[in-house]
Amino acid sequence: MNGHVKNMHFQQLVETAATLLCFLLLVVVDSTKTVAAARNQECSNDLHRTMKLTRLVHKDTGDLIKQYKTSQGEMPELLCKASVSGIPDPNISGLEPSEKIASMYAQLQAFSPHLTRVYEQQTDLQPPKSPLLNLLNMVINQTGMLTRRINNFYHKVFPNLPLPELAGGSTTLPPPQNVFQQKVYGCVVLTTYKKLLTNMSKNMRTLRSKVCRKAPASEFNLF
Amino acid sequence: MQSKCSVCFPDRFNVVVEGLLLTHLVTSPHVPVVEIGTNFTATCVIVNTVEVTADSLYWNLSESSVVPEKNYIKINESALAVTILISGEESEWLFCSCKKNSPYVSLNKSKFIHGIYLKKAYPPRRVENLSCVAEQVGKLVSGVLNCKWDAVGGQTEDVKTNYTVMVSGTYRSKTTFLNKTMVDLGFFPHFMHFDVWVVADNLLGTVESEHLKQDANEFVKTDPPSKVTAFPEELFPNCLLIKWEHPIEDVRIKLTYQIRYCESGSHTWSYVSIPLGDTDKVITSFRLQNLQPNSAYVIQMRCRNREGNSGPWSNWSANETKTTPEDRKLLFHPVCVYDFDFQDPKHANGRITSFGLILYNKNGPLEQEIIPADQSQNSSESRVTLLKNISLADKQFVRVCVNANNSKGTSPEACLILVRSSGIYLCVANSVCVSLSEQTTVEKLKVWTQEGQMFVEWKRPNNTAVSEYVVEWARHGKTDWQRENKTTTRTAIKGSLEKFVRYNVSVYVIQSGRVWKLVHKEAYLEQGAPEQGPTINKSYPAYDNAHLVWDEIPLDKRRGFITNYNISYRKENEAPKSIRVAANNTSYTLTELLGNTKYEVWISASTVAGSKTPGTIEGIVVGVSLGFLFFVLMALLLCFLKKDVLKENFWPQIPNPGESTIGNWSPDYPPKEETPKENCVSGVSVLDVGVCEVKLGFEEDKTSLSLKKGKYLSEEHSSGIGGSSCMSSPRQSVSDSDEGPDLADSTASTVQYSSVVASSGYKGQTPSSHSQHSIFSRSESTQPLLDSEEHPDVSLQEGCRQVQPPPRPLLGVEQHDFCPLREDTELTTEPDSLSADTESGAVSSYMPQLGGYRPQ
């Protein structure tokens, strides 16, 4: 009889412990979900801001192209229709999200020296206080910010994947050009860069649902 | 002597001593700064002399105040320490001197004094209330971040605290002693994360403020909204439509807006935050509601960053002043105190141009008169207007009605009824009369008003001995009462009652110390039009209707018993429609609306004194029924998931021999000939000498009636001349694959023909006859091939077949029709019977030839 009572007590204890364990598991799972939701939200916010910055750079690049055309004298449209070799590809490559983000980063990096070269060339061609120079400077500055933002976003979302280096090493800049060639080169660089930003915006829209599920919640500074 | 000192004091003093041979006192330590409020300990050492001892030394501050000896600590005979509290902000000297008056000391006073310069400072403390702003410049945001903060702690003249603003560790301001500075960021980094803090440092240390971590746009202070304009709308006298333009492009920063307005001349602003709405679209118009008609309003707007709803507000825009339209529903109510006056309410809703006065008796109108209003008076002020002195003569009953006119039209009438009673005219307002008539059904308690007084009448309880009565009247938060003796059954409420306020009047019976509540009734001293319309709480737009739910008007705004609601709605630029709804409803479904159309809906409430228009104006967009969409989606999903079942039931997979088999049998057919639409390929003659092995079943792979091309191709090698009907396996073919190439080089005199005569039941179909067999026949013939089989582009194997002589009509040859789409031509064979047939060897059972040969 005593043994039976003891068994009963033990059984009750086990039941209580099991209930408590279940409750604790529920609490842990719930808290995990909450943390995961917060991570997703943070990831979405980061990507959202990156998209907005991309849109802003795209818009400013559009304004820059207009200003560029008005600043180059006659036949501005013809300048942009010529083909120039050595300009980076505006397309985003890769199928996986990580590849696409890496491609965006690489393309931005590839365009950066070209934009700087255009700025240098236009510095010689335009008066010092030309609005074109200011706009060019702004777009170059924004490109740097966008590059940093994408770099940080990549490392945040794919902490274990190193960001691939620029394919083919550093970007090859064109050899010395005459004034006409410089005008053509500048316009083609800007229009191609705008295409890149368009492609980036398109790709980013599809990234959110694919990327922002397993992002860690590490706070990071985008500067 | 020097060696003695070297032994007595640390080495660091030796250096000093050696460098200052002319002095006999040396003080230490010489710190760059001392912290105010702390204790400072200094030591004075006697060197190069035995003329004085530590007892001869004393300390004083700035040669003025001697430090009390209680602060001294004698270390030994030649060293004296002192501890002082650093106070005051001004720097000063702490001197060590000698008080002995020996000849040597007197002659060398300068050698017996040494001091420490105390440069005083407060320790740096973390600044508070750091805020930074980047202002809009032109169409862009300035790249200069202006920051300010509240400095904490003091500074001294000699030691100031330096402040430096840091931005994300990348940018930093110039160092300043002030509490504001700027950081040049170059171009403003929209959508970047900012981390801003202030470093405060001085000689005593360094300390950082709290970090501001937020999006860069949250620091932006834009210009106020531009081109803020108000538009009065004739239809909505209580509204002003506000329109504005964004001060900056949306792509840089999205803004949220706030409006403040007040009546012209007033300085009490009302604030309205413009809701963001459900969409991402930034709005540029807003309708201010609940304004007074015919009133001038001053409007201003400001804006700030929308995301996070934080950041500095812009300045207020310039004043925009507009006047609301006049309301046709003029507000006024009659009073009869001494004369027949009509009192304008606080807001008359417009400038009254004239009054219409109509006198009635029991038989009808007596006379009518238009009385011009006094234009000199301000219509926005409440006033009593004496319209006319009327001689009542001997009239027993007179009803006086007045309406008012303004530029919008004529108001409803307000009436007074004058009844002669005992030589006195009793004056009651029309509205109250109506109210009384409604109250007559009350069983035990009557409440009515007369001459601005509220009267109560009740029935005396039958079987009780009443001590007294208590009449109580209560309004929200305020109750009053009066006692009446036991014989009273009718009394006037003696307290001060207000118009347009709902009172709950109760009568209590006091009986033998117990209190019984007899009955209570709600009543107004006088009713008026509701002060405001009801607010639409929710709207549920559907495909062609919209369900509206509104809140009841707060009790203190009703000013009377609501008799009905009036729902008005309109499409844009169209006349509004109205629907009357009973007062006990707070919801209604608008029907017969157009889909995907925006309607403006407003609701007004009416009392016996009139109505007030409108309540809030709700914009509803009637959309597509979600239920319908859901149903369609589900149906589509079901169709997609069950497509195989549906296909089986509705479009069974019926093999089309004419489409594939005959072509495959005779690869020489040009492609266009492989799918004859006439289905019936007649004219194919076969000899009854072919061997046919039939292998049929309900399974597709056995019946091969699907005649899939892929399957055919897999069997092509082994099927020989006749190709293979899908029914025949390579083994079952009479002419197997080995024969094909062999025949290719010869113009063989015989050609094998295969023919599908019938099949088992198609999948999903009921076999028409169990006894019918599917027959695959193959025959050899020397008949020339059909023209259509002679295709120039053939493979080698097919080329081999090309040289085979075409079939020719022979006696005893039966012709088969391939009519796959006609069920009556399809023969169904049970698997068992099929296997039996197969086992029994080749069966040659050709269908009778119905047609001739195909043209050759």
mmCIF file of C-alpha atoms in Angstrom, chain A residues 48-50 52-53 55-56 59-60 63 133-135 137-138 141-142 145-146 148-149 219-223, chain B residues 140 167-171 185-195 213 215 218 249 251-252 254 280 307:
data_model
loop_
_atom_site.group_PDB
_atom_site.id
_atom_site.type_symbol
_atom_site.label_atom_id
_atom_site.label_comp_id
_atom_site.label_asym_id
_atom_site.label_seq_id
_atom_site.Cartn_x
_atom_site.Cartn_y
_atom_site.Cartn_z
ATOM 1 C CA HIS A 48 13.589 48.797 -47.349
ATOM 2 C CA ARG A 49 15.968 51.641 -46.684
ATOM 3 C CA THR A 50 18.456 50.220 -49.141
ATOM 4 C CA LYS A 52 14.828 53.732 -50.983
ATOM 5 C CA LEU A 53 18.418 54.824 -51.242
ATOM 6 C CA ARG A 55 15.595 54.825 -55.787
ATOM 7 C CA LEU A 56 17.023 58.120 -54.641
ATOM 8 C CA LYS A 59 16.373 59.620 -59.429
ATOM 9 C CA ASP A 60 19.389 61.818 -58.893
ATOM 10 C CA ASP A 63 18.584 64.441 -63.030
ATOM 11 C CA LEU A 133 29.853 69.033 -60.984
ATOM 12 C CA ASN A 134 27.815 69.336 -57.843
ATOM 13 C CA LEU A 135 25.342 66.753 -59.067
ATOM 14 C CA ASN A 137 29.764 64.793 -56.792
ATOM 15 C CA MET A 138 26.482 64.047 -55.073
ATOM 16 C CA ASN A 141 28.864 60.329 -52.755
ATOM 17 C CA GLN A 142 25.528 58.517 -52.778
ATOM 18 C CA MET A 145 26.804 55.173 -49.327
ATOM 19 C CA LEU A 146 24.803 52.668 -51.305
ATOM 20 C CA ARG A 148 28.461 50.554 -47.951
ATOM 21 C CA ARG A 149 24.849 49.852 -47.224
ATOM 22 C CA GLU A 219 23.074 45.718 -34.476
ATOM 23 C CA PHE A 220 25.365 47.192 -37.009
ATOM 24 C CA ASN A 221 26.401 50.553 -38.099
ATOM 25 C CA LEU A 222 26.120 51.394 -41.708
ATOM 26 C CA PHE A 223 28.959 53.815 -41.670
ATOM 27 C CA LEU B 140 17.796 69.367 -51.155
ATOM 28 C CA VAL B 167 28.611 61.405 -36.335
ATOM 29 C CA SER B 168 28.912 57.678 -36.809
ATOM 30 C CA GLY B 169 32.596 57.858 -36.082
ATOM 31 C CA THR B 170 33.164 59.255 -39.561
ATOM 32 C CA TYR B 171 32.333 62.905 -39.267
ATOM 33 C CA LEU B 185 28.588 65.866 -43.875
ATOM 34 C CA GLY B 186 29.178 66.941 -47.446
ATOM 35 C CA PHE B 187 25.950 65.657 -48.948
ATOM 36 C CA PHE B 188 23.149 64.668 -46.711
ATOM 37 C CA PRO B 189 23.106 60.875 -46.415
ATOM 38 C CA HIS B 190 19.434 60.025 -46.795
ATOM 39 C CA PHE B 191 18.367 56.583 -45.588
ATOM 40 C CA MET B 192 21.631 56.005 -43.790
ATOM 41 C CA HIS B 193 21.870 55.161 -40.150
ATOM 42 C CA PHE B 194 23.158 57.930 -37.924
ATOM 43 C CA ASP B 195 24.902 57.597 -34.614
ATOM 44 C CA LYS B 213 20.893 56.355 -33.146
ATOM 45 C CA ASP B 215 17.759 57.220 -39.503
ATOM 46 C CA GLU B 218 14.829 61.828 -38.726
ATOM 47 C CA GLU B 249 10.562 65.401 -53.200
ATOM 48 C CA VAL B 251 12.010 60.195 -52.997
ATOM 49 C CA ARG B 252 14.203 61.988 -50.465
ATOM 50 C CA LYS B 254 8.221 61.305 -47.003
ATOM 51 C CA ASP B 280 1.919 54.650 -49.227
ATOM 52 C CA GLU B 307 8.744 57.289 -41.047
#
